[in-house]
CSV table of C-alpha atoms in Angstrom, one decimal:
chain,number,residue,atom,x,y,z
A,1,MET,CA,0.0,0.0,0.0
A,2,LEU,CA,3.0,2.3,0.5
A,3,LYS,CA,3.9,2.0,-3.1
A,4,THR,CA,0.4,3.1,-4.1
A,5,ALA,CA,0.5,6.0,-1.6
A,6,LEU,CA,3.8,7.2,-3.2
A,7,LYS,CA,2.2,7.7,-6.5
A,8,PRO,CA,2.4,11.4,-7.6
A,9,ARG,CA,-1.3,11.9,-7.7
A,10,TRP,CA,-1.7,10.6,-4.1
A,11,ILE,CA,1.2,12.6,-2.8
A,12,ALA,CA,-0.5,15.7,-4.3
A,13,GLY,CA,-3.8,14.5,-2.8
A,14,LEU,CA,-2.1,14.2,0.6
A,15,VAL,CA,-0.7,17.7,0.4
A,16,PHE,CA,-4.2,19.0,-0.5
A,17,ALA,CA,-5.8,17.0,2.4
A,18,ILE,CA,-3.3,18.5,4.9
A,19,VAL,CA,-4.0,22.0,3.6
A,20,ILE,CA,-7.7,21.5,4.0
A,21,SER,CA,-7.2,20.0,7.5
A,22,GLY,CA,-5.1,23.0,8.5
A,23,VAL,CA,-7.8,25.4,7.4
A,24,PHE,CA,-10.3,23.4,9.4
A,25,VAL,CA,-8.1,23.5,12.5
A,26,LEU,CA,-7.8,27.2,12.2
A,27,LEU,CA,-11.5,27.5,12.0
A,28,SER,CA,-11.8,25.4,15.0
A,29,GLN,CA,-9.5,27.6,17.0
A,30,TRP,CA,-11.4,30.7,15.9
A,31,GLN,CA,-14.7,29.1,17.0
A,32,PHE,CA,-13.1,28.0,20.3
A,33,GLY,CA,-11.9,31.6,21.0
A,34,ARG,CA,-15.5,32.8,20.5
A,35,SER,CA,-16.9,30.2,22.8
A,36,THR,CA,-15.8,32.1,25.9
A,37,GLN,CA,-16.5,35.7,26.5
A,38,PRO,CA,-16.8,38.0,29.5
A,39,GLU,CA,-20.1,38.3,31.2
A,40,ALA,CA,-19.7,42.0,31.4
A,41,PRO,CA,-17.1,44.3,29.7
A,42,VAL,CA,-14.1,45.4,31.7
A,43,SER,CA,-15.0,48.6,33.6
A,44,THR,CA,-12.4,51.3,33.7
A,45,GLY,CA,-14.4,53.2,36.3
A,46,THR,CA,-12.8,51.2,39.1
A,47,GLU,CA,-9.6,53.1,38.6
A,48,ASP,CA,-11.2,56.4,39.4
A,49,THR,CA,-10.6,56.9,43.2
A,50,LYS,CA,-13.8,57.5,45.1
A,51,PRO,CA,-14.3,58.2,48.8
A,52,LEU,CA,-14.8,55.0,50.8
A,53,ILE,CA,-17.7,56.4,52.8
A,54,SER,CA,-19.6,57.0,49.6
A,55,VAL,CA,-18.9,53.7,48.0
A,56,LEU,CA,-19.6,51.3,50.8
A,57,GLN,CA,-21.6,51.4,54.1
A,58,PRO,CA,-20.7,49.5,57.3
A,59,GLY,CA,-23.1,46.8,58.1
A,60,ASP,CA,-24.3,46.6,54.5
A,61,PHE,CA,-23.9,43.8,52.0
A,62,PHE,CA,-20.7,43.9,49.9
A,63,HIS,CA,-22.0,44.5,46.4
A,64,GLY,CA,-20.1,43.1,43.5
A,65,SER,CA,-20.3,46.4,41.6
A,66,VAL,CA,-17.9,48.0,44.1
A,67,ALA,CA,-15.3,45.2,44.0
A,68,ASP,CA,-11.9,46.4,42.8
A,69,GLN,CA,-12.9,50.0,43.2
A,70,MET,CA,-10.1,52.4,44.1
A,71,VAL,CA,-11.1,54.2,47.3
A,72,ALA,CA,-9.7,56.9,49.6
A,73,ALA,CA,-10.2,57.4,53.2
A,74,THR,CA,-8.8,59.5,56.1
A,75,GLY,CA,-8.1,58.0,59.5
A,76,SER,CA,-5.5,56.3,61.6
A,77,TYR,CA,-4.1,52.8,62.4
A,78,ALA,CA,-4.2,51.0,65.7
A,79,PRO,CA,-0.8,49.4,66.2
A,80,GLU,CA,-2.1,46.7,68.5
A,81,LYS,CA,-4.7,45.6,65.9
A,82,GLN,CA,-2.4,44.0,63.4
A,83,VAL,CA,-2.2,40.4,62.2
A,84,LEU,CA,-0.2,38.3,59.7
A,85,VAL,CA,-2.0,36.2,57.1
A,86,PRO,CA,0.3,33.3,56.0
A,87,GLY,CA,0.6,31.5,52.7
A,88,ARG,CA,0.7,34.6,50.5
A,89,LEU,CA,2.8,34.6,47.3
A,90,HIS,CA,5.0,37.5,46.1
A,91,GLU,CA,7.1,37.1,43.0
A,92,GLY,CA,7.2,33.3,43.5
A,93,ALA,CA,8.1,33.4,47.3
A,94,THR,CA,5.6,32.5,50.0
A,95,GLY,CA,5.3,34.9,52.9
A,96,TYR,CA,2.7,36.9,54.9
A,97,TRP,CA,0.3,39.7,54.3
A,98,VAL,CA,0.5,42.4,57.0
A,99,VAL,CA,-3.1,43.4,57.8
A,100,SER,CA,-3.9,46.3,60.1
A,101,ALA,CA,-7.1,47.9,61.4
A,102,PHE,CA,-7.8,51.4,60.0
A,103,SER,CA,-10.2,53.7,61.8
A,104,VAL,CA,-12.2,55.5,59.1
A,105,GLN,CA,-12.8,59.2,59.8
A,106,ASP,CA,-16.4,60.4,59.3
A,107,ALA,CA,-17.6,56.9,58.8
A,108,PRO,CA,-21.1,56.0,60.0
A,109,VAL,CA,-21.1,54.4,63.5
A,110,LEU,CA,-23.0,51.2,64.0
A,111,SER,CA,-25.4,50.7,66.8
A,112,GLY,CA,-25.8,47.6,68.9
A,113,VAL,CA,-24.4,45.8,71.9
A,114,ALA,CA,-21.2,44.6,70.1
A,115,ALA,CA,-20.7,47.9,68.2
A,116,SER,CA,-17.5,49.9,68.7
A,117,PRO,CA,-17.4,53.7,69.0
A,118,LYS,CA,-15.5,53.9,65.7
A,119,THR,CA,-15.9,52.1,62.4
A,120,TRP,CA,-12.9,50.3,61.1
A,121,ILE,CA,-11.7,48.6,57.9
A,122,PRO,CA,-8.9,46.0,57.5
A,123,VAL,CA,-6.1,47.2,55.4
A,124,ALA,CA,-3.6,44.9,53.7
A,125,ARG,CA,-0.5,47.1,53.9
A,126,GLY,CA,2.1,44.8,52.2
A,127,TRP,CA,3.9,41.5,52.1
A,128,VAL,CA,6.9,40.2,54.1
A,129,ALA,CA,8.9,37.0,53.9
A,130,ASP,CA,9.7,36.9,57.6
A,131,PRO,CA,7.2,37.8,60.4
A,132,ALA,CA,10.0,39.7,62.2
A,133,ASP,CA,10.0,42.2,59.3
A,134,ALA,CA,6.4,43.2,59.8
A,135,GLY,CA,6.9,46.6,61.6
A,136,PRO,CA,4.1,48.7,63.1
A,137,PRO,CA,1.8,50.8,60.8
A,138,PRO,CA,2.4,54.5,60.3
A,139,SER,CA,1.1,56.7,63.1
A,140,GLY,CA,-0.9,59.9,63.0
A,141,THR,CA,-3.6,60.9,60.6
A,142,ILE,CA,-3.2,59.1,57.3
A,143,GLU,CA,-4.7,59.6,53.9
A,144,LEU,CA,-5.2,56.1,52.7
A,145,THR,CA,-5.7,55.1,49.0
A,146,GLY,CA,-6.2,51.5,47.9
A,147,ARG,CA,-8.3,48.9,46.1
A,148,LEU,CA,-11.5,47.8,47.8
A,149,LEU,CA,-11.8,44.0,47.9
A,150,PRO,CA,-14.5,41.7,49.3
A,151,SER,CA,-13.9,39.8,52.5
A,152,GLU,CA,-12.2,36.4,52.2
A,153,ALA,CA,-13.6,33.3,53.8
A,154,PRO,CA,-11.8,32.0,56.9
A,155,LEU,CA,-10.3,28.5,56.9
A,156,PRO,CA,-12.7,26.1,58.5
A,157,ASN,CA,-11.8,24.2,61.6
A,158,THR,CA,-8.6,26.2,61.9
A,159,ALA,CA,-7.7,28.3,65.0
A,160,PRO,CA,-5.1,31.0,64.2
A,161,GLU,CA,-2.1,31.6,66.4
A,162,PRO,CA,-1.9,34.9,68.3
A,163,GLY,CA,-1.1,37.7,65.9
A,164,ARG,CA,-2.2,35.5,62.9
A,165,ALA,CA,-5.3,35.2,60.8
A,166,THR,CA,-6.3,32.4,58.5
A,167,ALA,CA,-7.5,34.9,55.8
A,168,VAL,CA,-8.4,38.5,55.4
A,169,SER,CA,-11.8,37.7,56.7
A,170,VAL,CA,-13.9,40.5,58.2
A,171,ALA,CA,-15.9,37.9,60.3
A,172,GLU,CA,-12.7,36.6,61.8
A,173,LEU,CA,-11.0,39.9,62.3
A,174,ILE,CA,-13.8,41.7,64.0
A,175,ASN,CA,-14.0,39.0,66.6
A,176,ALA,CA,-10.2,39.2,67.2
A,177,TRP,CA,-10.1,43.0,67.3
A,178,GLU,CA,-13.6,43.5,68.8
A,179,ILE,CA,-14.5,46.3,66.4
A,180,SER,CA,-17.2,47.3,64.0
A,181,SER,CA,-16.1,47.0,60.4
A,182,TYR,CA,-16.9,47.6,56.8
A,183,PRO,CA,-17.8,44.3,54.9
A,184,GLY,CA,-14.5,44.3,53.0
A,185,PHE,CA,-10.9,45.3,53.1
A,186,VAL,CA,-8.5,47.6,51.3
A,187,ALA,CA,-5.2,46.7,49.6
A,188,ALA,CA,-3.2,49.8,50.2
A,189,THR,CA,-1.4,51.6,47.4
A,190,SER,CA,-0.5,54.8,49.3
A,191,GLU,CA,-0.4,56.0,52.9
A,192,VAL,CA,0.3,59.7,53.1
A,193,VAL,CA,1.3,61.1,56.5
A,194,GLY,CA,2.0,64.8,56.7
A,195,GLY,CA,2.4,65.1,52.9
A,196,SER,CA,4.8,62.1,52.6
A,197,ASP,CA,3.9,58.7,51.4
A,198,ALA,CA,4.8,56.1,54.0
A,199,SER,CA,3.4,53.1,52.2
A,200,ALA,CA,5.4,50.0,51.2
A,201,ALA,CA,5.4,51.2,47.5
A,202,ALA,CA,7.2,54.4,48.5
A,203,VAL,CA,9.5,53.4,51.3
A,204,SER,CA,12.4,51.0,50.9
A,205,SER,CA,12.0,48.3,53.5
A,206,GLU,CA,11.3,44.6,53.9
A,207,LEU,CA,7.6,45.3,53.5
A,208,LYS,CA,6.8,44.9,49.8
A,209,PRO,CA,3.7,46.4,48.1
A,210,LEU,CA,0.9,44.1,47.0
A,211,ARG,CA,0.1,45.8,43.7
A,212,ILE,CA,-3.2,44.1,43.2
A,213,GLY,CA,-4.8,45.0,39.9
A,214,PRO,CA,-8.5,44.8,38.9
A,215,GLN,CA,-9.7,41.2,38.6
A,216,PRO,CA,-10.8,40.0,35.1
A,217,PRO,CA,-14.6,39.6,34.7
A,218,ALA,CA,-16.1,36.1,34.9
A,219,GLN,CA,-16.3,34.1,31.7
A,220,GLN,CA,-19.3,32.5,30.2
A,221,VAL,CA,-19.3,29.6,27.7
A,222,ASN,CA,-21.1,29.8,24.3
A,223,TRP,CA,-21.9,26.1,23.8
A,224,LEU,CA,-22.8,26.6,20.1
A,225,ASN,CA,-19.4,28.0,19.2
A,226,LEU,CA,-17.8,25.2,21.3
A,227,PHE,CA,-19.7,22.6,19.3
A,228,TYR,CA,-18.6,24.2,16.1
A,229,SER,CA,-15.0,24.1,17.2
A,230,VAL,CA,-15.2,20.4,17.8
A,231,GLU,CA,-17.1,19.9,14.5
A,232,TRP,CA,-14.2,21.5,12.5
A,233,ILE,CA,-11.7,19.1,14.2
A,234,VAL,CA,-13.9,16.2,13.0
A,235,PHE,CA,-13.9,17.7,9.5
A,236,ALA,CA,-10.1,17.9,9.6
A,237,GLY,CA,-9.8,14.3,10.5
A,238,PHE,CA,-12.4,13.3,7.9
A,239,ALA,CA,-10.4,15.0,5.1
A,240,LEU,CA,-7.3,12.8,5.9
A,241,PHE,CA,-9.6,9.8,6.2
A,242,ILE,CA,-11.0,10.4,2.7
A,243,TRP,CA,-7.5,10.5,1.3
A,244,TRP,CA,-6.5,7.3,3.0
A,245,ARG,CA,-9.7,5.6,1.8
A,246,MET,CA,-9.1,6.6,-1.8
A,247,VAL,CA,-5.5,5.3,-1.6
A,248,LYS,CA,-6.8,2.0,-0.2
A,249,ASP,CA,-9.3,1.7,-3.0
A,250,ASP,CA,-6.6,2.3,-5.6
A,251,TYR,CA,-4.4,-0.2,-3.9
A,252,ARG,CA,-7.2,-2.9,-4.1
A,253,ARG,CA,-7.8,-2.1,-7.8
A,254,ASP,CA,-4.1,-2.6,-8.5
A,255,LEU,CA,-4.2,-6.0,-6.7
A,256,GLU,CA,-7.3,-7.0,-8.7
A,257,ASP,CA,-5.6,-6.0,-12.0
A,258,GLU,CA,-2.5,-8.0,-11.0
A,259,PHE,CA,-4.6,-11.0,-10.2
A,260,ASP,CA,-6.4,-10.9,-13.5
A,261,ASP,CA,-3.2,-10.6,-15.5
A,262,ASP,CA,-1.7,-13.6,-13.7
A,263,HIS,CA,-4.8,-15.6,-14.2
A,264,ASP,CA,-4.8,-14.8,-18.0
A,265,GLU,CA,-1.1,-15.9,-18.3
A,266,HIS,CA,-1.4,-19.2,-16.6
A,267,THR,CA,-4.8,-20.3,-17.9
A,268,GLU,CA,-4.8,-22.4,-21.1
A,269,ASP,CA,-7.5,-24.4,-23.0
A,270,PRO,CA,-7.7,-28.0,-21.8
A,271,PRO,CA,-6.0,-30.6,-24.3
A,272,GLN,CA,-8.4,-32.6,-26.4
A,273,THR,CA,-8.3,-36.4,-25.8
A,274,GLN,CA,-7.9,-38.4,-28.9
A,275,GLN,CA,-9.6,-41.8,-28.9
A,276,GLN,CA,-7.6,-44.5,-30.7
A,277,THR,CA,-9.8,-47.2,-32.1
A,278,ASN,CA,-8.2,-50.6,-32.7
A,279,PRO,CA,-9.0,-52.1,-36.2
A,280,PRO,CA,-10.8,-55.4,-36.0
A,281,GLU,CA,-8.6,-58.5,-36.1
A,282,LYS,CA,-8.7,-60.5,-39.3
A,283,SER,CA,-9.5,-64.2,-39.0
A,284,SER,CA,-7.2,-66.7,-40.5
A,285,PRO,CA,-8.4,-68.9,-43.4
A,286,SER,CA,-8.5,-72.0,-41.3
A,287,GLU,CA,-10.8,-70.2,-38.8
A,288,GLN,CA,-13.1,-69.2,-41.6
A,289,LYS,CA,-16.0,-71.5,-42.0
A,290,VAL,CA,-17.3,-72.3,-45.3
A,291,GLN,CA,-20.8,-71.7,-45.4
A,292,PRO,CA,-22.7,-74.3,-47.2
């Protein structure tokens, strides 16, 4: 069959089938790329800094529309209210997030038995590789700017060590700090004290900035385009199958022609049998009887 496949016309046919299959594969990739698309277009409004007190209210539900919003707030840190969140990556290294409680000036005060006189919000100030490198937060009145993020879920059945937290979870932190808080946290980008930026991004220290960007929107799957992408792959394989089938049929025809030629060469008419008849024996004169 290899000899048949190496015929010029089948080599040309193979090249044509490969080209057709390549076109089908490209069409499949195009359809696959169209099968996933964002549920909503990427919003650039989150990069416009807005006052925290106008974006989110303490005690309210954290709305998805305010996630990733750049916010600004004025207030101060409480040095005794600071924890480390382990298992955080920074440029391939595993370390800790330094999270401090930030008292928000002019924020609404919650009422209730467990409510605190001030309203706070957790602030992820930066990343450290060694817990000993986590120094105290800046003191004094601070103009905070950062990205507003939803609260994380705490690790179940895990009791954090003193000065530690399993996650940046508002539910976990308010119990440890005994404060009233916003239903989210801020990843700090700048902490201005007296006109000077004291954040991890501006000060050279072991505390590294987080640099958290806006999260990409969720993707939804278009099943029709996904089906088309699979269909084009099937067509690509079918084009190669058709070439192989035609070569196989040609190979079988060659075998049949060879068989017919061999049969014609070795087949002869059967020899005619000649029957030899023996002439009758002549009787001798003595055996001849004279008939009266």
